[in-house]
PDB file of C-alpha atoms in Angstrom:
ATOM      1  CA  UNK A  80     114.769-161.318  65.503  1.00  0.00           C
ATOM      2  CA  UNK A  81     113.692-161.447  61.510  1.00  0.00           C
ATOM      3  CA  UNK A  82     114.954-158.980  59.094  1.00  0.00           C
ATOM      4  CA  UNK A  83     111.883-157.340  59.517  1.00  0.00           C
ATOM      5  CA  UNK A  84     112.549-156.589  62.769  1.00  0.00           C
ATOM      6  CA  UNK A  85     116.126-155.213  62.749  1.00  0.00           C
ATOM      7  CA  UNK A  86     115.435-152.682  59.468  1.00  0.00           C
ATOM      8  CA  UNK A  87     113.354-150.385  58.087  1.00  0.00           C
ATOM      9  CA  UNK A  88     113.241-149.897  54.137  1.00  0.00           C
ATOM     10  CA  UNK A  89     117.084-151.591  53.905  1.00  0.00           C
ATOM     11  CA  UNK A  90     118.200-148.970  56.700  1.00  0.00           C
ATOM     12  CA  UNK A  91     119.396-151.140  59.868  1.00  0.00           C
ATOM     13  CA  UNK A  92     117.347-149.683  63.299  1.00  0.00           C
ATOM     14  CA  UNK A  93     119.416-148.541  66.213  1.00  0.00           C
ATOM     15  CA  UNK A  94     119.271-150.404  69.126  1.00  0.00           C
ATOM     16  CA  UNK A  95     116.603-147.856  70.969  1.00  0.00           C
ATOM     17  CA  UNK A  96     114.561-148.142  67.918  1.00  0.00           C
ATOM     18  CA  UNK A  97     114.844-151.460  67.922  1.00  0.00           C
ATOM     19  CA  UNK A  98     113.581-152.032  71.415  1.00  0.00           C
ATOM     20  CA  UNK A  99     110.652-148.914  70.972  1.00  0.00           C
ATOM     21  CA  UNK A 100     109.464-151.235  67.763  1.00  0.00           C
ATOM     22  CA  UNK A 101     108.881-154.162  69.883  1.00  0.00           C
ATOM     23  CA  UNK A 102     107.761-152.957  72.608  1.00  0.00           C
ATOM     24  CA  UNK A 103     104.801-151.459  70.816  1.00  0.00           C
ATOM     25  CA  UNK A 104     104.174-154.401  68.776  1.00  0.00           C
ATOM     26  CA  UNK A 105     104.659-156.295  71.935  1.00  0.00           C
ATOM     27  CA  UNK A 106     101.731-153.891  73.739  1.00  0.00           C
ATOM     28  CA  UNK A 107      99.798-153.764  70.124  1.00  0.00           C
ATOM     29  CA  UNK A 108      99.188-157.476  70.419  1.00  0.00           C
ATOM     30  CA  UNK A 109      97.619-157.660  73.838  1.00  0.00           C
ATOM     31  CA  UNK A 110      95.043-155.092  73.089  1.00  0.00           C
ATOM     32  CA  UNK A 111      94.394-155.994  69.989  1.00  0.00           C
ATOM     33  CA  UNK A 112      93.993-159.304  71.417  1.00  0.00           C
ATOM     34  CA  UNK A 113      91.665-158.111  74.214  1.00  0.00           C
ATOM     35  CA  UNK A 114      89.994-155.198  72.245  1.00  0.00           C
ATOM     36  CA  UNK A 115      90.506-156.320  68.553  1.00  0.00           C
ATOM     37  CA  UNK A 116      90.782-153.327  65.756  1.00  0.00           C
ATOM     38  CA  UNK A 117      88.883-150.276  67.405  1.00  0.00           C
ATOM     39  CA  UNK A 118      91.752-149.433  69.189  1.00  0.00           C
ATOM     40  CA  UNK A 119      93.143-146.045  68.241  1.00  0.00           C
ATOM     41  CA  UNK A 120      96.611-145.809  67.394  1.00  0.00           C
ATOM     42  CA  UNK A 121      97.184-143.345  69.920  1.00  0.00           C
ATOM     43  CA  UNK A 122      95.877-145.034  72.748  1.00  0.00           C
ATOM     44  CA  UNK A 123      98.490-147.938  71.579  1.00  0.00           C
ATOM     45  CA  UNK A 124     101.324-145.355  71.993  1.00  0.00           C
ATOM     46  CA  UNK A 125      99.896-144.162  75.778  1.00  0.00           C
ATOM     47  CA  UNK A 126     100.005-147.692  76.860  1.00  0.00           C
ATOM     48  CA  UNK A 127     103.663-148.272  75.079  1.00  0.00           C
ATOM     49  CA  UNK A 128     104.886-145.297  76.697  1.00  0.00           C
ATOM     50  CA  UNK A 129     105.947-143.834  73.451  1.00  0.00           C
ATOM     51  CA  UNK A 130     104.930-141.114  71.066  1.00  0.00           C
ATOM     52  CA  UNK A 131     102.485-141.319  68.526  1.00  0.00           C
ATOM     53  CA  UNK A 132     105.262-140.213  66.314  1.00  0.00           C
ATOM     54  CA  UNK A 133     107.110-143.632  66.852  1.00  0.00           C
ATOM     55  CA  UNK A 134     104.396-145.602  66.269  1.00  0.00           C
ATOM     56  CA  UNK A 135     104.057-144.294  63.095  1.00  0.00           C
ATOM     57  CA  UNK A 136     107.942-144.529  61.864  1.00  0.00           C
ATOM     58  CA  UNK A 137     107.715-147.802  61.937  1.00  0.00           C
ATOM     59  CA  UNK A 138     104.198-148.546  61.100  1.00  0.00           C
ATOM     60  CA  UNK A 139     102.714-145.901  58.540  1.00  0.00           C
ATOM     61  CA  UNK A 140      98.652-147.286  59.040  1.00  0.00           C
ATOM     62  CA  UNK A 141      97.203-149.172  61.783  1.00  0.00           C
ATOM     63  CA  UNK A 142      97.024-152.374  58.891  1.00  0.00           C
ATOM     64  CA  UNK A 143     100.697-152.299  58.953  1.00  0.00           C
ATOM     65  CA  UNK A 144     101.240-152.570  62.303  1.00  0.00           C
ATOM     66  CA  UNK A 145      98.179-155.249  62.610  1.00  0.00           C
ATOM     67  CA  UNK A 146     100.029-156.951  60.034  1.00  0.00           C
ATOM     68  CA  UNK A 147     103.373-157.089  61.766  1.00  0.00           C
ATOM     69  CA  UNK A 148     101.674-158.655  64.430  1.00  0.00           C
ATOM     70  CA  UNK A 149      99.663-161.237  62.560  1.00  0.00           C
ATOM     71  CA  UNK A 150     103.001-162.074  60.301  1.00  0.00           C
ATOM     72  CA  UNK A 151     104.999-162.679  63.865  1.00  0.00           C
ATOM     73  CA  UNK A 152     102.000-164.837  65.162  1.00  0.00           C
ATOM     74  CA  UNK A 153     101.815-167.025  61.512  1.00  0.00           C
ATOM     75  CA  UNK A 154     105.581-167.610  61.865  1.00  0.00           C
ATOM     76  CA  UNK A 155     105.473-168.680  65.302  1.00  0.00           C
ATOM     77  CA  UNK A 156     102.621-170.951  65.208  1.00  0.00           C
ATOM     78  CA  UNK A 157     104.085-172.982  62.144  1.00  0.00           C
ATOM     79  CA  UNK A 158     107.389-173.100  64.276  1.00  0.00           C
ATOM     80  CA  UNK A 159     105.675-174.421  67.550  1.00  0.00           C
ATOM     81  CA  UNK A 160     103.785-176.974  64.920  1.00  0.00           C
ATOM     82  CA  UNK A 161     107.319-177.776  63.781  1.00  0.00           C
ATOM     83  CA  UNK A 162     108.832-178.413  66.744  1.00  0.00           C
ATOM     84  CA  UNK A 163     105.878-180.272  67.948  1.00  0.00           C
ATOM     85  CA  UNK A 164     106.347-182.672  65.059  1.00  0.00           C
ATOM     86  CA  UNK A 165     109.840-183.577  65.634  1.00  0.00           C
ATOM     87  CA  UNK A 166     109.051-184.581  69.515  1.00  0.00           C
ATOM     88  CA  UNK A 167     107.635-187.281  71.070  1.00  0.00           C
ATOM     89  CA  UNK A 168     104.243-188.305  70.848  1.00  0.00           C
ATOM     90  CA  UNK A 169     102.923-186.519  67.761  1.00  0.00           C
ATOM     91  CA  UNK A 170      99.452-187.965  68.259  1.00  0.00           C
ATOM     92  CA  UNK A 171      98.954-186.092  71.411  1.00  0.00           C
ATOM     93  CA  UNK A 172     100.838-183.427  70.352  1.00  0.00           C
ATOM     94  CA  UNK A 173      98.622-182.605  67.137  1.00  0.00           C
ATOM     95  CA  UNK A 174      95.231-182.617  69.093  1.00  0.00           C
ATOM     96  CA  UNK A 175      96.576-180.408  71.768  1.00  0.00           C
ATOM     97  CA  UNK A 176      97.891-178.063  69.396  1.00  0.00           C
ATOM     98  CA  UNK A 177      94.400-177.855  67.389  1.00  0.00           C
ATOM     99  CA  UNK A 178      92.530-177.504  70.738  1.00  0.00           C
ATOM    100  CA  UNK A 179      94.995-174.857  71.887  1.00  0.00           C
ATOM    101  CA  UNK A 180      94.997-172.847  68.193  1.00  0.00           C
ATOM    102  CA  UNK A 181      90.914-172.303  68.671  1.00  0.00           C
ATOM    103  CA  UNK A 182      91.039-172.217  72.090  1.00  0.00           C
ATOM    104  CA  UNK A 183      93.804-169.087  71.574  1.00  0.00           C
ATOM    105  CA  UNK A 184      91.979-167.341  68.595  1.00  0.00           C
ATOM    106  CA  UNK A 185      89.016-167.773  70.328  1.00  0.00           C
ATOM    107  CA  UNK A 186      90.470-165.832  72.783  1.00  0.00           C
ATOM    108  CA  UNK A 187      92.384-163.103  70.550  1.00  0.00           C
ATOM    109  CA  UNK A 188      89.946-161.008  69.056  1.00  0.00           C
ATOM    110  CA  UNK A 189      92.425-159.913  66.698  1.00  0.00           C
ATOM    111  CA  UNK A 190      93.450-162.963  65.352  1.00  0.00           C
ATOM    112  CA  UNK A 191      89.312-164.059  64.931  1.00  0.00           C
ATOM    113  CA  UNK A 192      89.013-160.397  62.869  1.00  0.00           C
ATOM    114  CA  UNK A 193      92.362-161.742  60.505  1.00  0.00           C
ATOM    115  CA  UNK A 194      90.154-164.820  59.818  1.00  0.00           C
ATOM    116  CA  UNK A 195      87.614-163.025  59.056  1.00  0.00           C
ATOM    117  CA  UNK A 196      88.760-159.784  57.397  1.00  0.00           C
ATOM    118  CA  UNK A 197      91.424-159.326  54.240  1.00  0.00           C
ATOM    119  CA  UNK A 198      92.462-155.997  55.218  1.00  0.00           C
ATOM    120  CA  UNK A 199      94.724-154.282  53.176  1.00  0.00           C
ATOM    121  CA  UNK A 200      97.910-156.450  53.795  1.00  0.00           C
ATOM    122  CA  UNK A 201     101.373-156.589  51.821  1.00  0.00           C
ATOM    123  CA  UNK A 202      99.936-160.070  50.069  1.00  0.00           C
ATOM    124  CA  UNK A 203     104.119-161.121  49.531  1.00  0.00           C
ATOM    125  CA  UNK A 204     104.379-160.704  53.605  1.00  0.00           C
ATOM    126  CA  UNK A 205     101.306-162.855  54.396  1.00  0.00           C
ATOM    127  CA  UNK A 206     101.574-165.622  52.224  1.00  0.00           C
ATOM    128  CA  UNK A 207     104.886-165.814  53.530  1.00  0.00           C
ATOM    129  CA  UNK A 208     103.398-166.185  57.321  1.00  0.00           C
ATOM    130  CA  UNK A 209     100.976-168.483  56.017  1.00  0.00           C
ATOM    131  CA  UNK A 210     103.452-170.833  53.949  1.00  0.00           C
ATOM    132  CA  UNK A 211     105.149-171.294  57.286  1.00  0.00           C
ATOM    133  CA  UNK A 212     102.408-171.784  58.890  1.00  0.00           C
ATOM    134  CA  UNK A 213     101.131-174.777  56.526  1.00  0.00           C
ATOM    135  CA  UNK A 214     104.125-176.156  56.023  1.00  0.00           C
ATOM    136  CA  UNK A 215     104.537-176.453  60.258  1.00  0.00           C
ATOM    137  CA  UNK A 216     100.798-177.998  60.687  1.00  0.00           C
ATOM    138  CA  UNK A 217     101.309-180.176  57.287  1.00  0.00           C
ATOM    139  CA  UNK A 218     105.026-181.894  58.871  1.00  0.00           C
ATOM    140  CA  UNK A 219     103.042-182.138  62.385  1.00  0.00           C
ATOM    141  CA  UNK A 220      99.636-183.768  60.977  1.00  0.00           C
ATOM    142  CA  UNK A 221     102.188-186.175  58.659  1.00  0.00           C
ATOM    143  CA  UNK A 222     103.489-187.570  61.493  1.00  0.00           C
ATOM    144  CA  UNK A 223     100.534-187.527  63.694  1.00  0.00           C
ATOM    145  CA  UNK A 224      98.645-189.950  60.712  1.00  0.00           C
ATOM    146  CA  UNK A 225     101.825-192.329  59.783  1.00  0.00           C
ATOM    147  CA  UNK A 226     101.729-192.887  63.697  1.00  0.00           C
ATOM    148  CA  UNK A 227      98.211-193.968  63.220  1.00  0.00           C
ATOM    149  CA  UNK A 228      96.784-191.423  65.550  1.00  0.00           C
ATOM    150  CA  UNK A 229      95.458-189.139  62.795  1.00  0.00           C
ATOM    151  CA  UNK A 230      93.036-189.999  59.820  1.00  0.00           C
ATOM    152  CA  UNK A 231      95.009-190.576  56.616  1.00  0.00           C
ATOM    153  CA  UNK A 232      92.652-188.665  53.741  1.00  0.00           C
ATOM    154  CA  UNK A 233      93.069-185.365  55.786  1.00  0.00           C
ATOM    155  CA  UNK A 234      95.245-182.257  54.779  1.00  0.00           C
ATOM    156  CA  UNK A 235      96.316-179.435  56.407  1.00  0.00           C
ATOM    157  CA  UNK A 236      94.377-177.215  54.469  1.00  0.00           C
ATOM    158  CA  UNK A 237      91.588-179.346  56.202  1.00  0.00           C
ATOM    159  CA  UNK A 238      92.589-179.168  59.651  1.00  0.00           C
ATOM    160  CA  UNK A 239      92.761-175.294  59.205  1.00  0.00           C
ATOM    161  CA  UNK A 240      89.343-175.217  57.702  1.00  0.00           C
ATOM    162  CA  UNK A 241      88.623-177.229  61.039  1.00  0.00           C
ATOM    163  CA  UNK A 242      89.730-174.660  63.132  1.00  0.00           C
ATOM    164  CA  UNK A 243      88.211-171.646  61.639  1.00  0.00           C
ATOM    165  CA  UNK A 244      84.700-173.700  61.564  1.00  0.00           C
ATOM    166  CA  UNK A 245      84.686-173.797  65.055  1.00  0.00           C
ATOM    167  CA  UNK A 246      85.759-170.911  66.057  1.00  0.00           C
ATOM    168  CA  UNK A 247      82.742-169.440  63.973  1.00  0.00           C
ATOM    169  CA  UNK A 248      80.454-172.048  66.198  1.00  0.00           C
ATOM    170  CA  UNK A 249      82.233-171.139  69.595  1.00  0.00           C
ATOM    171  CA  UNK A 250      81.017-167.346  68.714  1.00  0.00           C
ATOM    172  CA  UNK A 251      77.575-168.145  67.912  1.00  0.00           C
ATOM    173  CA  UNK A 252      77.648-169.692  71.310  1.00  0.00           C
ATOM    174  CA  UNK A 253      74.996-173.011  70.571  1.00  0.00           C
ATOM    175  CA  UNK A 254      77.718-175.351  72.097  1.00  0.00           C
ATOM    176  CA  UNK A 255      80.644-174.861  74.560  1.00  0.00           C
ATOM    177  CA  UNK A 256      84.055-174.652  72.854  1.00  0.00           C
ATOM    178  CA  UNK A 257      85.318-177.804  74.569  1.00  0.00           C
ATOM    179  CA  UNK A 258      82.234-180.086  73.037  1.00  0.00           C
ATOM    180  CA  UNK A 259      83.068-178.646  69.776  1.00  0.00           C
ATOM    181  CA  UNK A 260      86.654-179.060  69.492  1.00  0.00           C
ATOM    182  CA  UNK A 261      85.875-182.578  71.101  1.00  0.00           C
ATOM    183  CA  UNK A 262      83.542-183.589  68.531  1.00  0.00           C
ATOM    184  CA  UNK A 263      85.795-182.239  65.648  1.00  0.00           C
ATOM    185  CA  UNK A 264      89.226-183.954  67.264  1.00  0.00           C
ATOM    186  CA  UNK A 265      86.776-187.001  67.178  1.00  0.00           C
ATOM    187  CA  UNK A 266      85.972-186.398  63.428  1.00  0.00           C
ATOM    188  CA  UNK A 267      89.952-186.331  63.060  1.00  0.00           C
ATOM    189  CA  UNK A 268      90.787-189.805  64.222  1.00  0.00           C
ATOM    190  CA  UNK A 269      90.951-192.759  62.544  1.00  0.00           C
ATOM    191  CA  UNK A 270      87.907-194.390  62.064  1.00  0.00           C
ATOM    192  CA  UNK A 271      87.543-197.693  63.894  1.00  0.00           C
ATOM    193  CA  UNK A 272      85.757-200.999  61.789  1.00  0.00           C
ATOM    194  CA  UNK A 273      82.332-201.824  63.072  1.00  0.00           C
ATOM    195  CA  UNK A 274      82.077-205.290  64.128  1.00  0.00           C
ATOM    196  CA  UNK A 275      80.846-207.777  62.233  1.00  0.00           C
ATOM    197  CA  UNK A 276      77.373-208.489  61.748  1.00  0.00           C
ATOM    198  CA  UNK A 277      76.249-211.880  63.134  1.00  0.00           C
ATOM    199  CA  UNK A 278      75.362-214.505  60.237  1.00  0.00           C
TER     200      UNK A 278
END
């Protein structure tokens, strides 16, 4: 549980509050993932089984309690790349991780509309998500290219330029997602020598 999670404005949340906060964040995410932003706050509460009221102690606007979720889903992802990194493999382990990023955000509608959309987000929070984030993907694509499995001149701010790009061409829908994550993981590897031309 982050800091984030167990207070409110310095105040520590009781445990029913504590449990009524993630359950709605936890019921927030799915149909924001399955119905992105057009969700109505209220409808968000039905499905939580809590009041409107609630949702709204802990998250004033709908941004804030989009932003909760996209700040939880940052943080995890650079800890799963983390972990990734420190286990066997990494080669393996840094092309199934891209394929299952897009393959996930291609998915969650919400997390495609946080690509795509600033919204009006607490800039300290974010960055913070997003510093984790990088820093996970960065340690897991350093040892995926000193293993030899990754090219060497790529970054991380690459690979997540890489991601984005095709989950832009999986929406427009002129290739499957599989062929374009295939070609792109291609792209990624290390580029084999020709052979020789014959004298």
């Amino acid at each position: 549980m982050t800091s984030a999670d167990s207070t409110v404005a310095g105040r520590p949340l009781r445990a029913d509050a504590r449990r009524n906060r993630a359950r709605v964040l936890e019921v927030a995410q799915q149909v924001f993932a399955e119905e992105g932003l057009a969700v109505p706050i209220d409808e968000i509460a039905r499905r939580a089984g809590v009041g409107v009221g609630t949702v709204y102690r802990h998250f004033p606007t709908k941004d804030a309690l989009f932003q909760a979720i996209i700040v939880e889903r940052l943080n995890a992802v650079g800890e799963t790349a983390q972990a990734l990194a420190q286990g066997p493999d990494v080669g393996k382990a840094f092309f199934a991780f891209f394929e299952h990023m897009v393959r996930d955000a291609g998915l969650n509608k919400a997390l495609f509309d946080a690509l795509a959309a600033s919204g009006s987000f607490s800039q300290e929070l974010t960055d913070q998500a997003r510093t984790v984030m990088m820093t996970g993907l960065g340690e897991l694509l350093a040892k995926a290219q000193a293993a030899g499995e990754v090219r060497p001149d790529l970054t991380a701010a690459d690979v997540k330029t890489f991601m984005v790009g095709c989950l832009v061409m999986a929406r427009q829908g002129t290739a499957t997602p599989e062929m374009i994550v295939g070609v792109v993981c291609d792209g990624m590897r290390p580029v084999s020598p020709g052979p020789t031309p014959e004298a």
